[in-house]
Amino acid sequence: MFTRLRLACWSALLLALAPLADAQEEMTGTGDYLQSSQAFKDYMLQCAGCHRYDGRGLSHRGIPDFNQSIGLFTRLPAGRQYMIRVPGAAQSQLDNAELARVLNWIVAKYSPEDITPDYKPFTSAEVGASRRQRFDDVLQARTALTRQLQDMGLEPAPYTYGSMER
Ligand code: HEC
């Protein structure tokens, strides 16, 4: 009895969520991206193995926390490019549109308070333009961005990649 009731609840929930998946192309604001079941799935399958389901990463493995941090990078053009070009994102199996959607989801989910009012979501074209430019040195790029943000009085999550013992 209990199980059947639970099943009915899940079915109702899935039915209620289904139309949202079709609305993805028209998304604009940050909140919209949280409704994207595809972005959620892509994050969980392609990114969460390292970045964890709660976006907290693993500091002892050099994976930075997204919470109250990743949105800060969207304030700088070089920061947006960094988010696209970082190896875990650029070299994922996601196509440009999917990667743009996941990045938008990450910002909306873990760091919505850190963007500015003129924030624009990532687009497929923006991702395509930067994605192929591999970093020679990710650590150097991140360190430079950290300094720029700190000069603006902002503090991104600690970044330990490259400075830990392996
Ligand atoms: C194999 C582990 C791994 C996977 C999978 C992975 N990442 Fe990462 N990610 C890292 C590491 C390590 C860093 C920090 C080092 C670096 O910058 O490459 C990082 C950093 C980042 C950053 C910059 C965060 C900051 O504060 O500097 C972003 C954005 C990011 N990843 C996005 C993604 C996205 C999107 C996905 C999924 C499509 C993904 N990553 C998958 C390991 C991973």
Short mmCIF file of C-alpha atoms and ligand atoms in Angstrom, two decimals:
data_model
loop_
_atom_site.label_atom_id
_atom_site.label_comp_id
_atom_site.label_asym_id
_atom_site.label_seq_id
_atom_site.Cartn_x
_atom_site.Cartn_y
_atom_site.Cartn_z
CA MET A 1 0.00 0.00 0.00
CA PHE A 2 2.67 2.44 1.07
CA THR A 3 4.88 1.52 -1.89
CA ARG A 4 2.04 1.96 -4.35
CA LEU A 5 1.31 5.38 -2.92
CA ARG A 6 4.93 6.35 -3.21
CA LEU A 7 5.02 5.19 -6.81
CA ALA A 8 1.97 7.30 -7.58
CA CYS A 9 3.67 10.32 -6.06
CA TRP A 10 6.78 9.81 -8.17
CA SER A 11 4.73 9.44 -11.33
CA ALA A 12 2.87 12.64 -10.56
CA LEU A 13 6.14 14.43 -9.94
CA LEU A 14 7.67 13.20 -13.20
CA LEU A 15 4.59 14.23 -15.13
CA ALA A 16 4.74 17.65 -13.55
CA LEU A 17 8.40 18.06 -14.47
CA ALA A 18 8.19 16.78 -18.05
CA PRO A 19 7.08 20.03 -19.73
CA LEU A 20 10.01 21.87 -18.16
CA ALA A 21 12.49 19.89 -20.21
CA ASP A 22 11.00 21.35 -23.41
CA ALA A 23 11.31 24.91 -22.20
CA GLN A 24 15.10 24.82 -22.08
CA GLU A 25 15.86 26.74 -25.26
CA GLU A 26 14.04 29.82 -24.01
CA MET A 27 15.89 30.07 -20.73
CA THR A 28 17.32 33.40 -19.79
CA GLY A 29 17.54 34.04 -16.03
CA THR A 30 19.62 32.01 -13.60
CA GLY A 31 16.67 30.42 -11.83
CA ASP A 32 15.43 28.95 -15.10
CA TYR A 33 18.50 26.78 -15.38
CA LEU A 34 17.77 25.04 -12.12
CA GLN A 35 14.63 23.65 -13.74
CA SER A 36 16.67 21.96 -16.46
CA SER A 37 16.58 18.25 -15.77
CA GLN A 38 19.10 17.71 -18.58
CA ALA A 39 21.65 20.10 -17.04
CA PHE A 40 21.19 18.34 -13.71
CA LYS A 41 21.80 14.94 -15.31
CA ASP A 42 24.81 16.17 -17.28
CA TYR A 43 26.32 17.67 -14.13
CA MET A 44 25.77 14.52 -12.11
CA LEU A 45 27.21 12.25 -14.81
CA GLN A 46 30.04 14.38 -16.19
CA CYS A 47 31.14 16.65 -13.38
CA ALA A 48 29.93 15.42 -9.98
CA GLY A 49 32.44 12.55 -9.86
CA CYS A 50 35.04 15.19 -9.06
CA HIS A 51 33.05 18.27 -8.09
CA ARG A 52 30.63 16.22 -5.93
CA TYR A 53 26.85 16.37 -5.86
CA ASP A 54 26.91 19.47 -3.66
CA GLY A 55 29.55 21.35 -5.69
CA ARG A 56 31.96 21.35 -2.75
CA GLY A 57 34.72 19.55 -4.66
CA LEU A 58 37.56 17.89 -2.80
CA SER A 59 40.15 20.34 -1.54
CA HIS A 60 42.73 17.65 -0.79
CA ARG A 61 42.56 16.64 -4.47
CA GLY A 62 42.71 20.22 -5.68
CA ILE A 63 39.09 20.45 -6.78
CA PRO A 64 37.75 23.87 -5.79
CA ASP A 65 34.42 24.54 -4.11
CA PHE A 66 31.82 26.08 -6.47
CA ASN A 67 29.67 27.40 -3.63
CA GLN A 68 29.64 31.18 -3.18
CA SER A 69 32.55 31.32 -5.60
CA ILE A 70 32.10 30.21 -9.20
CA GLY A 71 29.69 33.05 -10.02
CA LEU A 72 32.43 35.56 -9.23
CA PHE A 73 34.36 34.46 -12.32
CA THR A 74 31.48 35.49 -14.59
CA ARG A 75 32.23 39.13 -13.69
CA LEU A 76 35.41 39.06 -15.78
CA PRO A 77 35.60 38.18 -19.50
CA ALA A 78 38.76 36.15 -18.76
CA GLY A 79 36.89 34.46 -15.92
CA ARG A 80 34.11 33.33 -18.24
CA GLN A 81 36.70 31.98 -20.67
CA TYR A 82 38.47 30.21 -17.82
CA MET A 83 35.26 28.42 -16.84
CA ILE A 84 34.91 27.13 -20.41
CA ARG A 85 38.57 26.29 -20.97
CA VAL A 86 39.32 24.52 -17.69
CA PRO A 87 40.13 20.90 -18.68
CA GLY A 88 37.24 19.18 -16.85
CA ALA A 89 34.77 21.36 -18.77
CA ALA A 90 36.49 21.83 -22.16
CA GLN A 91 37.44 18.17 -22.51
CA SER A 92 34.14 16.72 -21.33
CA GLN A 93 31.93 14.73 -23.65
CA LEU A 94 29.30 17.48 -23.64
CA ASP A 95 28.72 19.44 -26.84
CA ASN A 96 28.90 23.26 -26.75
CA ALA A 97 25.20 23.77 -26.04
CA GLU A 98 25.23 21.15 -23.29
CA LEU A 99 28.35 22.59 -21.70
CA ALA A 100 26.87 26.10 -21.78
CA ARG A 101 23.75 24.77 -20.07
CA VAL A 102 25.73 22.95 -17.38
CA LEU A 103 27.86 26.04 -16.65
CA ASN A 104 24.66 28.07 -16.32
CA TRP A 105 23.24 25.43 -14.03
CA ILE A 106 26.39 25.46 -11.86
CA VAL A 107 26.22 29.25 -11.46
CA ALA A 108 22.49 29.17 -10.71
CA LYS A 109 22.79 26.29 -8.27
CA TYR A 110 25.94 27.03 -6.31
CA SER A 111 26.70 30.72 -6.64
CA PRO A 112 23.70 32.81 -7.75
CA GLU A 113 24.46 35.56 -5.22
CA ASP A 114 27.86 36.24 -6.76
CA ILE A 115 26.82 37.40 -10.22
CA THR A 116 26.07 41.01 -11.19
CA PRO A 117 22.71 42.30 -12.51
CA ASP A 118 24.13 42.43 -16.05
CA TYR A 119 25.07 38.73 -15.95
CA LYS A 120 24.37 36.92 -19.20
CA PRO A 121 24.09 33.15 -19.35
CA PHE A 122 26.70 31.22 -21.33
CA THR A 123 25.71 30.43 -24.89
CA SER A 124 26.71 27.65 -27.21
CA ALA A 125 28.55 30.16 -29.43
CA GLU A 126 30.52 31.58 -26.50
CA VAL A 127 31.56 28.09 -25.42
CA GLY A 128 32.54 27.19 -28.99
CA ALA A 129 34.71 30.29 -29.33
CA SER A 130 36.91 29.56 -26.29
CA ARG A 131 36.74 25.86 -25.78
CA ARG A 132 39.51 24.78 -28.15
CA GLN A 133 42.11 27.10 -26.66
CA ARG A 134 43.88 24.79 -24.27
CA PHE A 135 45.59 26.24 -21.23
CA ASP A 136 49.34 25.79 -20.99
CA ASP A 137 49.07 26.43 -17.30
CA VAL A 138 45.70 26.34 -15.54
CA LEU A 139 47.25 27.18 -12.18
CA GLN A 140 48.73 30.40 -13.56
CA ALA A 141 45.42 31.43 -15.16
CA ARG A 142 43.47 30.76 -11.95
CA THR A 143 46.06 32.58 -9.82
CA ALA A 144 45.84 35.66 -12.06
CA LEU A 145 42.03 35.62 -11.86
CA THR A 146 42.12 35.18 -8.09
CA ARG A 147 44.33 38.28 -7.82
CA GLN A 148 42.04 40.31 -10.08
CA LEU A 149 38.99 39.35 -8.04
CA GLN A 150 40.79 40.06 -4.78
CA ASP A 151 41.67 43.53 -6.11
CA MET A 152 37.92 44.01 -6.55
CA GLY A 153 37.40 42.98 -2.91
CA LEU A 154 36.07 39.52 -3.84
CA GLU A 155 37.30 36.18 -2.56
CA PRO A 156 36.94 33.08 -4.73
CA ALA A 157 37.24 29.61 -3.17
CA PRO A 158 40.76 28.46 -2.29
CA TYR A 159 42.56 26.77 -5.14
CA THR A 160 45.13 24.16 -4.29
CA TYR A 161 45.63 22.38 -7.61
CA GLY A 162 49.31 21.94 -8.38
CA SER A 163 50.40 22.82 -4.87
CA MET A 164 49.43 19.54 -3.21
CA GLU A 165 51.50 16.43 -2.83
CA ARG A 166 50.70 13.77 -5.38
C1 HEC B 1 38.41 14.26 -13.31
C2 HEC B 1 37.94 15.27 -12.37
C3 HEC B 1 37.09 16.41 -12.91
C4 HEC B 1 35.93 16.34 -13.66
C5 HEC B 1 35.21 15.09 -14.16
C6 HEC B 1 35.48 17.70 -13.86
N1 HEC B 1 36.36 18.57 -13.25
FE1 HEC B 1 36.16 20.59 -13.17
N2 HEC B 1 37.90 20.71 -12.12
C7 HEC B 1 38.69 19.64 -11.75
C8 HEC B 1 39.91 20.13 -11.12
C9 HEC B 1 41.07 19.26 -10.59
C10 HEC B 1 39.81 21.51 -11.12
C11 HEC B 1 40.86 22.48 -10.62
C12 HEC B 1 42.04 22.35 -11.51
C13 HEC B 1 41.81 22.84 -12.83
O1 HEC B 1 41.57 24.06 -12.87
O2 HEC B 1 41.82 22.04 -13.79
C14 HEC B 1 38.53 21.86 -11.74
C15 HEC B 1 38.07 23.15 -11.90
C16 HEC B 1 36.88 23.48 -12.54
C17 HEC B 1 36.36 24.83 -12.68
C18 HEC B 1 37.01 26.08 -12.13
C19 HEC B 1 36.69 26.19 -10.65
C20 HEC B 1 37.53 27.21 -9.93
O3 HEC B 1 37.09 27.69 -8.87
O4 HEC B 1 38.64 27.51 -10.36
C21 HEC B 1 35.20 24.75 -13.40
C22 HEC B 1 34.30 25.88 -13.82
C23 HEC B 1 34.99 23.35 -13.69
N3 HEC B 1 36.02 22.61 -13.15
C24 HEC B 1 33.92 22.87 -14.42
C25 HEC B 1 33.70 21.51 -14.67
C26 HEC B 1 32.56 21.02 -15.40
C27 HEC B 1 31.46 21.88 -16.01
C28 HEC B 1 32.66 19.67 -15.44
C29 HEC B 1 31.74 18.67 -16.09
C30 HEC B 1 31.39 18.89 -17.47
C31 HEC B 1 33.90 19.32 -14.74
N4 HEC B 1 34.49 20.47 -14.28
C32 HEC B 1 34.37 18.04 -14.58
C33 HEC B 1 38.40 18.33 -11.92
C34 HEC B 1 37.34 17.82 -12.66
#
